[in-house]
Amino acid sequence: MSAARDMLCDTARVVFAEAAKAGISPVEEAGFGLLLVPEEQGGFGGDWGDVNAVLQIAGVVAPDLPVAELIVDAPLLPAAAVSLMAGAMGQALALSIDHVNMRQQFGRALGKFQAVQQSLAVMACEVRAVEAAAAALAARLDGVGLDPSAAGFEIAAAKLRANRAVGVVTSIAHQVHGAIGFTEEYDLHRVTVPLMRWRGAHGHDAHWARRLGDQVAGLGGRGLWEAMTARGA
Amino acid sequence: MQGFALYPFDPPGDIAALRADLRAWLAVNQPKDDVVARANCWASFDRDFSRALGAAGYVGMTLPARYGGGDRHPLERYVVIEELLAAGAPVGAHWIADRQTGPLILRYGSEEQRERYLPGIAKGELYACIGLSEPGAGSDLAAVRTTARETAEGWRINGQKIWTTGAHFSHIILALVRTEEGSERNAGLSQLLVDLDTPGITIRPIIDMAGHHDFNEVFFDDVLVPHGALVGERGQGWKQVTAELGLERSGPERYLSSHALFVALIDAAGPDPDPAVATLIGELASEMWTLRQLSMSTAAKLAAGEDPMVEASVVKELGNAFEQDMPRRVQAIIDCNWDDDTDLAKLLRVLLIASPSFSLRGGTREVIRGIIARGLGLR
């Protein structure tokens, strides 16, 4: 990650944490609405790689605030949701790992039980997949000047992949946490409930699956591979 | 394992031209008649095809030119193998030699071994098999018991390997053996490169549930091989094998084994598919696209000299689940009798039967998840 993006992320962590208590105004005042505005127009001149990084933080720290809506136009909100979801899933995984390493039962940490290890490995795979989808979508959007119509395949594929990970990630996270994860006091629901919400927002599974399926059917069996390789690497 | 970013996949040279040339070559040289061979095609053996592919410069691509290789970048090779797999080309004969044995000989082998074996590998004519599993050492590979004792004449090998894919058509086996008497677990192991026509070696077929002869038992009965058969450092076999497995786990073959079925499904569905079929196609396309990103990122990391063991395992776990579920999901919604004569039915049948092996070969699902759990800091 570039130094500029590192600084941007540091700022985002501080500002979003403040906004989580005070509402969206600190995010507006810090100028996040100008993230994608070119420098010559007085903006930050960022790209979707920056948006992806910032929204992954928003997905953890300020999931209930309209940060994505502040930064991007409506046609790109499904893409923004993928980044929010990737961030929230990463946090759900981190909380789960911390919990199973700390919580002792039967005389040892939960994480020492193979059954728990295997569950968390399944969850980690889903989280990595969504992070990869968010990053690959960012690369495509930046490659086509943020034109959503030129990234139709990637937006559909990434949002659908993120949606399909939600059930696995939220259920395993809650399962390994036990009762504590079901409390108002503990932080897990601050990411799992938004994940449940985002799955249905900006296109549920069937919406994107149909759209992508129709697109692929139009390409034909061999055409899918040709299109996929022509669009990236 | 926190904070995952895609590693940029940035091969040198004109990749579009590389793809176009290979596609044109395949249009002429890929056998057309056998649709079933396109499924799980890295297990499809075709000596003539491997030879022709080698002659065209698509085998041993990353080996140095002085050993007959192509001096190409690992990511150029990646592009070539994903094209071959997506086309369903029968690459099984040379697959293991090209993917791992050749690179391992280059990295750890002696000059004599390199000169002796690498040119044949690069021609697509010299085939290799992997001598790891034994009757008592499957997932628990450190339980290997086959021994090699150093004598004045060379190494004397006694023991047995099993599940050895392609031993019956291979020329060499890279065997993990216990060279230090009384050693235990992953200490005292070494890798020996053995010509399979050496006296004392017996190869017996094991027919799989599809009726195919892919794997074998390989018996070593007082087999004498030269001192020069040792690959790399004596006693460092475990470390070398672990590195070898990294090459094995994250390649595009971990998500493209069922690709021929996906192609047939899309073609059978036509341009205006039934909504349920369109939904399935969309789901599969989304998963495949994501897997390709993960696999390319891991390949780029490997090419940069890093050791992304956990990421490679993520590719294998997700890829195996994808290519294993695909035939089941297709069967669940497509009208198609078990013994129909359509391409779709034939591929479906073959892959339903072949797919249980996908999460066994190259490390079982449970072992792979254990590696991921270790990467998460749980073990």
PDB file of N, CA, C and O in Angstrom, chain B residues 110-151:
ATOM      1  N   SER B 110      21.517 -32.024  -8.595  1.00  0.00           N
ATOM      2  CA  SER B 110      22.916 -31.845  -8.976  1.00  0.00           C
ATOM      3  C   SER B 110      22.976 -31.472 -10.461  1.00  0.00           C
ATOM      4  O   SER B 110      21.992 -31.631 -11.203  1.00  0.00           O
ATOM      5  N   GLU B 111      24.138 -30.998 -10.881  1.00  0.00           N
ATOM      6  CA  GLU B 111      24.309 -30.649 -12.289  1.00  0.00           C
ATOM      7  C   GLU B 111      24.064 -31.879 -13.169  1.00  0.00           C
ATOM      8  O   GLU B 111      23.438 -31.793 -14.234  1.00  0.00           O
ATOM      9  N   GLU B 112      24.557 -33.017 -12.695  1.00  0.00           N
ATOM     10  CA  GLU B 112      24.363 -34.255 -13.447  1.00  0.00           C
ATOM     11  C   GLU B 112      22.872 -34.583 -13.608  1.00  0.00           C
ATOM     12  O   GLU B 112      22.411 -34.954 -14.690  1.00  0.00           O
ATOM     13  N   GLN B 113      22.109 -34.425 -12.523  1.00  0.00           N
ATOM     14  CA  GLN B 113      20.663 -34.693 -12.601  1.00  0.00           C
ATOM     15  C   GLN B 113      19.976 -33.723 -13.549  1.00  0.00           C
ATOM     16  O   GLN B 113      19.106 -34.108 -14.333  1.00  0.00           O
ATOM     17  N   ARG B 114      20.364 -32.466 -13.469  1.00  0.00           N
ATOM     18  CA  ARG B 114      19.742 -31.467 -14.355  1.00  0.00           C
ATOM     19  C   ARG B 114      19.975 -31.817 -15.823  1.00  0.00           C
ATOM     20  O   ARG B 114      19.049 -31.781 -16.635  1.00  0.00           O
ATOM     21  N   GLU B 115      21.230 -32.149 -16.118  1.00  0.00           N
ATOM     22  CA  GLU B 115      21.548 -32.437 -17.527  1.00  0.00           C
ATOM     23  C   GLU B 115      20.893 -33.724 -17.999  1.00  0.00           C
ATOM     24  O   GLU B 115      20.521 -33.856 -19.167  1.00  0.00           O
ATOM     25  N   ARG B 116      20.724 -34.629 -17.085  1.00  0.00           N
ATOM     26  CA  ARG B 116      20.170 -35.922 -17.463  1.00  0.00           C
ATOM     27  C   ARG B 116      18.661 -35.868 -17.667  1.00  0.00           C
ATOM     28  O   ARG B 116      18.131 -36.524 -18.569  1.00  0.00           O
ATOM     29  N   TYR B 117      17.956 -35.124 -16.809  1.00  0.00           N
ATOM     30  CA  TYR B 117      16.493 -35.216 -16.820  1.00  0.00           C
ATOM     31  C   TYR B 117      15.771 -34.007 -17.413  1.00  0.00           C
ATOM     32  O   TYR B 117      14.702 -34.141 -18.006  1.00  0.00           O
ATOM     33  N   LEU B 118      16.317 -32.817 -17.208  1.00  0.00           N
ATOM     34  CA  LEU B 118      15.524 -31.631 -17.580  1.00  0.00           C
ATOM     35  C   LEU B 118      15.230 -31.528 -19.080  1.00  0.00           C
ATOM     36  O   LEU B 118      14.106 -31.154 -19.449  1.00  0.00           O
ATOM     37  N   PRO B 119      16.182 -31.858 -19.956  1.00  0.00           N
ATOM     38  CA  PRO B 119      15.859 -31.729 -21.391  1.00  0.00           C
ATOM     39  C   PRO B 119      14.668 -32.609 -21.800  1.00  0.00           C
ATOM     40  O   PRO B 119      13.812 -32.174 -22.574  1.00  0.00           O
ATOM     41  N   GLY B 120      14.603 -33.839 -21.274  1.00  0.00           N
ATOM     42  CA  GLY B 120      13.481 -34.721 -21.607  1.00  0.00           C
ATOM     43  C   GLY B 120      12.165 -34.190 -21.066  1.00  0.00           C
ATOM     44  O   GLY B 120      11.112 -34.300 -21.713  1.00  0.00           O
ATOM     45  N   ILE B 121      12.231 -33.610 -19.870  1.00  0.00           N
ATOM     46  CA  ILE B 121      11.020 -33.021 -19.294  1.00  0.00           C
ATOM     47  C   ILE B 121      10.532 -31.882 -20.185  1.00  0.00           C
ATOM     48  O   ILE B 121       9.348 -31.776 -20.506  1.00  0.00           O
ATOM     49  N   ALA B 122      11.473 -31.022 -20.616  1.00  0.00           N
ATOM     50  CA  ALA B 122      11.093 -29.862 -21.429  1.00  0.00           C
ATOM     51  C   ALA B 122      10.569 -30.267 -22.806  1.00  0.00           C
ATOM     52  O   ALA B 122       9.814 -29.525 -23.429  1.00  0.00           O
ATOM     53  N   LYS B 123      10.957 -31.448 -23.270  1.00  0.00           N
ATOM     54  CA  LYS B 123      10.440 -31.925 -24.555  1.00  0.00           C
ATOM     55  C   LYS B 123       9.045 -32.519 -24.432  1.00  0.00           C
ATOM     56  O   LYS B 123       8.413 -32.858 -25.438  1.00  0.00           O
ATOM     57  N   GLY B 124       8.569 -32.687 -23.180  1.00  0.00           N
ATOM     58  CA  GLY B 124       7.275 -33.344 -22.995  1.00  0.00           C
ATOM     59  C   GLY B 124       7.370 -34.843 -23.218  1.00  0.00           C
ATOM     60  O   GLY B 124       6.375 -35.501 -23.528  1.00  0.00           O
ATOM     61  N   GLU B 125       8.586 -35.386 -23.029  1.00  0.00           N
ATOM     62  CA  GLU B 125       8.802 -36.813 -23.287  1.00  0.00           C
ATOM     63  C   GLU B 125       9.164 -37.600 -22.043  1.00  0.00           C
ATOM     64  O   GLU B 125       9.043 -38.823 -22.026  1.00  0.00           O
ATOM     65  N   LEU B 126       9.649 -36.914 -21.018  1.00  0.00           N
ATOM     66  CA  LEU B 126      10.087 -37.608 -19.807  1.00  0.00           C
ATOM     67  C   LEU B 126       9.097 -37.290 -18.686  1.00  0.00           C
ATOM     68  O   LEU B 126       8.895 -36.127 -18.337  1.00  0.00           O
ATOM     69  N   TYR B 127       8.494 -38.354 -18.151  1.00  0.00           N
ATOM     70  CA  TYR B 127       7.407 -38.165 -17.185  1.00  0.00           C
ATOM     71  C   TYR B 127       7.828 -38.607 -15.792  1.00  0.00           C
ATOM     72  O   TYR B 127       8.639 -39.511 -15.632  1.00  0.00           O
ATOM     73  N   ALA B 128       7.235 -37.969 -14.801  1.00  0.00           N
ATOM     74  CA  ALA B 128       7.639 -38.206 -13.416  1.00  0.00           C
ATOM     75  C   ALA B 128       6.423 -38.502 -12.548  1.00  0.00           C
ATOM     76  O   ALA B 128       5.304 -38.084 -12.856  1.00  0.00           O
ATOM     77  N   CYS B 129       6.665 -39.219 -11.461  1.00  0.00           N
ATOM     78  CA  CYS B 129       5.609 -39.409 -10.475  1.00  0.00           C
ATOM     79  C   CYS B 129       6.145 -39.075  -9.083  1.00  0.00           C
ATOM     80  O   CYS B 129       7.360 -38.952  -8.882  1.00  0.00           O
ATOM     81  N   ILE B 130       5.203 -38.903  -8.159  1.00  0.00           N
ATOM     82  CA  ILE B 130       5.527 -38.389  -6.828  1.00  0.00           C
ATOM     83  C   ILE B 130       5.501 -39.532  -5.829  1.00  0.00           C
ATOM     84  O   ILE B 130       4.449 -40.127  -5.597  1.00  0.00           O
ATOM     85  N   GLY B 131       6.637 -39.845  -5.239  1.00  0.00           N
ATOM     86  CA  GLY B 131       6.705 -40.950  -4.289  1.00  0.00           C
ATOM     87  C   GLY B 131       6.590 -40.478  -2.851  1.00  0.00           C
ATOM     88  O   GLY B 131       7.586 -40.445  -2.125  1.00  0.00           O
ATOM     89  N   LEU B 132       5.407 -40.082  -2.461  1.00  0.00           N
ATOM     90  CA  LEU B 132       5.203 -39.618  -1.082  1.00  0.00           C
ATOM     91  C   LEU B 132       4.394 -40.629  -0.270  1.00  0.00           C
ATOM     92  O   LEU B 132       4.898 -41.232   0.658  1.00  0.00           O
ATOM     93  N   SER B 133       3.120 -40.832  -0.619  1.00  0.00           N
ATOM     94  CA  SER B 133       2.242 -41.653   0.212  1.00  0.00           C
ATOM     95  C   SER B 133       2.735 -43.090   0.326  1.00  0.00           C
ATOM     96  O   SER B 133       3.313 -43.642  -0.609  1.00  0.00           O
ATOM     97  N   GLU B 134       2.490 -43.657   1.498  1.00  0.00           N
ATOM     98  CA  GLU B 134       2.749 -45.075   1.751  1.00  0.00           C
ATOM     99  C   GLU B 134       1.516 -45.644   2.441  1.00  0.00           C
ATOM    100  O   GLU B 134       0.671 -44.885   2.918  1.00  0.00           O
ATOM    101  N   PRO B 135       1.444 -46.977   2.543  1.00  0.00           N
ATOM    102  CA  PRO B 135       0.267 -47.555   3.197  1.00  0.00           C
ATOM    103  C   PRO B 135       0.035 -46.986   4.598  1.00  0.00           C
ATOM    104  O   PRO B 135      -1.107 -46.762   4.989  1.00  0.00           O
ATOM    105  N   GLY B 136       1.106 -46.705   5.342  1.00  0.00           N
ATOM    106  CA  GLY B 136       0.939 -46.162   6.687  1.00  0.00           C
ATOM    107  C   GLY B 136       1.173 -44.668   6.766  1.00  0.00           C
ATOM    108  O   GLY B 136       1.226 -44.100   7.853  1.00  0.00           O
ATOM    109  N   ALA B 137       1.351 -44.034   5.631  1.00  0.00           N
ATOM    110  CA  ALA B 137       1.659 -42.595   5.619  1.00  0.00           C
ATOM    111  C   ALA B 137       0.849 -41.906   4.522  1.00  0.00           C
ATOM    112  O   ALA B 137       1.292 -41.761   3.387  1.00  0.00           O
ATOM    113  N   GLY B 138      -0.382 -41.569   4.858  1.00  0.00           N
ATOM    114  CA  GLY B 138      -1.243 -40.863   3.907  1.00  0.00           C
ATOM    115  C   GLY B 138      -1.237 -39.391   4.266  1.00  0.00           C
ATOM    116  O   GLY B 138      -0.293 -38.662   3.946  1.00  0.00           O
ATOM    117  N   SER B 139      -2.283 -38.955   4.989  1.00  0.00           N
ATOM    118  CA  SER B 139      -2.279 -37.578   5.479  1.00  0.00           C
ATOM    119  C   SER B 139      -1.103 -37.353   6.421  1.00  0.00           C
ATOM    120  O   SER B 139      -0.541 -36.271   6.483  1.00  0.00           O
ATOM    121  N   ASP B 140      -0.731 -38.407   7.160  1.00  0.00           N
ATOM    122  CA  ASP B 140       0.393 -38.314   8.095  1.00  0.00           C
ATOM    123  C   ASP B 140       1.680 -38.683   7.372  1.00  0.00           C
ATOM    124  O   ASP B 140       2.263 -39.745   7.581  1.00  0.00           O
ATOM    125  N   LEU B 141       2.131 -37.758   6.539  1.00  0.00           N
ATOM    126  CA  LEU B 141       3.253 -38.046   5.649  1.00  0.00           C
ATOM    127  C   LEU B 141       4.553 -38.317   6.409  1.00  0.00           C
ATOM    128  O   LEU B 141       5.413 -39.061   5.936  1.00  0.00           O
ATOM    129  N   ALA B 142       4.681 -37.737   7.601  1.00  0.00           N
ATOM    130  CA  ALA B 142       5.922 -37.923   8.366  1.00  0.00           C
ATOM    131  C   ALA B 142       6.083 -39.361   8.867  1.00  0.00           C
ATOM    132  O   ALA B 142       7.116 -39.707   9.438  1.00  0.00           O
ATOM    133  N   ALA B 143       5.065 -40.186   8.642  1.00  0.00           N
ATOM    134  CA  ALA B 143       5.160 -41.593   9.054  1.00  0.00           C
ATOM    135  C   ALA B 143       5.827 -42.464   7.981  1.00  0.00           C
ATOM    136  O   ALA B 143       5.795 -43.695   8.078  1.00  0.00           O
ATOM    137  N   VAL B 144       6.433 -41.835   6.988  1.00  0.00           N
ATOM    138  CA  VAL B 144       7.103 -42.576   5.905  1.00  0.00           C
ATOM    139  C   VAL B 144       8.087 -43.604   6.462  1.00  0.00           C
ATOM    140  O   VAL B 144       8.883 -43.296   7.362  1.00  0.00           O
ATOM    141  N   ARG B 145       8.048 -44.831   5.933  1.00  0.00           N
ATOM    142  CA  ARG B 145       8.911 -45.905   6.453  1.00  0.00           C
ATOM    143  C   ARG B 145       9.846 -46.484   5.408  1.00  0.00           C
ATOM    144  O   ARG B 145      10.736 -47.274   5.756  1.00  0.00           O
ATOM    145  N   THR B 146       9.642 -46.173   4.140  1.00  0.00           N
ATOM    146  CA  THR B 146      10.572 -46.675   3.118  1.00  0.00           C
ATOM    147  C   THR B 146      11.986 -46.178   3.445  1.00  0.00           C
ATOM    148  O   THR B 146      12.172 -44.998   3.742  1.00  0.00           O
ATOM    149  N   THR B 147      12.949 -47.100   3.394  1.00  0.00           N
ATOM    150  CA  THR B 147      14.307 -46.739   3.816  1.00  0.00           C
ATOM    151  C   THR B 147      15.272 -46.739   2.638  1.00  0.00           C
ATOM    152  O   THR B 147      15.062 -47.445   1.647  1.00  0.00           O
ATOM    153  N   ALA B 148      16.311 -45.941   2.770  1.00  0.00           N
ATOM    154  CA  ALA B 148      17.438 -46.011   1.840  1.00  0.00           C
ATOM    155  C   ALA B 148      18.700 -45.993   2.694  1.00  0.00           C
ATOM    156  O   ALA B 148      18.892 -45.095   3.513  1.00  0.00           O
ATOM    157  N   ARG B 149      19.525 -47.012   2.511  1.00  0.00           N
ATOM    158  CA  ARG B 149      20.771 -47.111   3.287  1.00  0.00           C
ATOM    159  C   ARG B 149      21.942 -46.848   2.362  1.00  0.00           C
ATOM    160  O   ARG B 149      22.004 -47.422   1.264  1.00  0.00           O
ATOM    161  N   GLU B 150      22.848 -46.026   2.816  1.00  0.00           N
ATOM    162  CA  GLU B 150      24.007 -45.724   1.975  1.00  0.00           C
ATOM    163  C   GLU B 150      25.041 -46.852   2.102  1.00  0.00           C
ATOM    164  O   GLU B 150      25.428 -47.224   3.212  1.00  0.00           O
ATOM    165  N   THR B 151      25.425 -47.400   0.950  1.00  0.00           N
ATOM    166  CA  THR B 151      26.449 -48.449   0.921  1.00  0.00           C
ATOM    167  C   THR B 151      27.571 -47.977   0.018  1.00  0.00           C
ATOM    168  O   THR B 151      27.492 -46.891  -0.568  1.00  0.00           O
TER     169      THR B 151
END
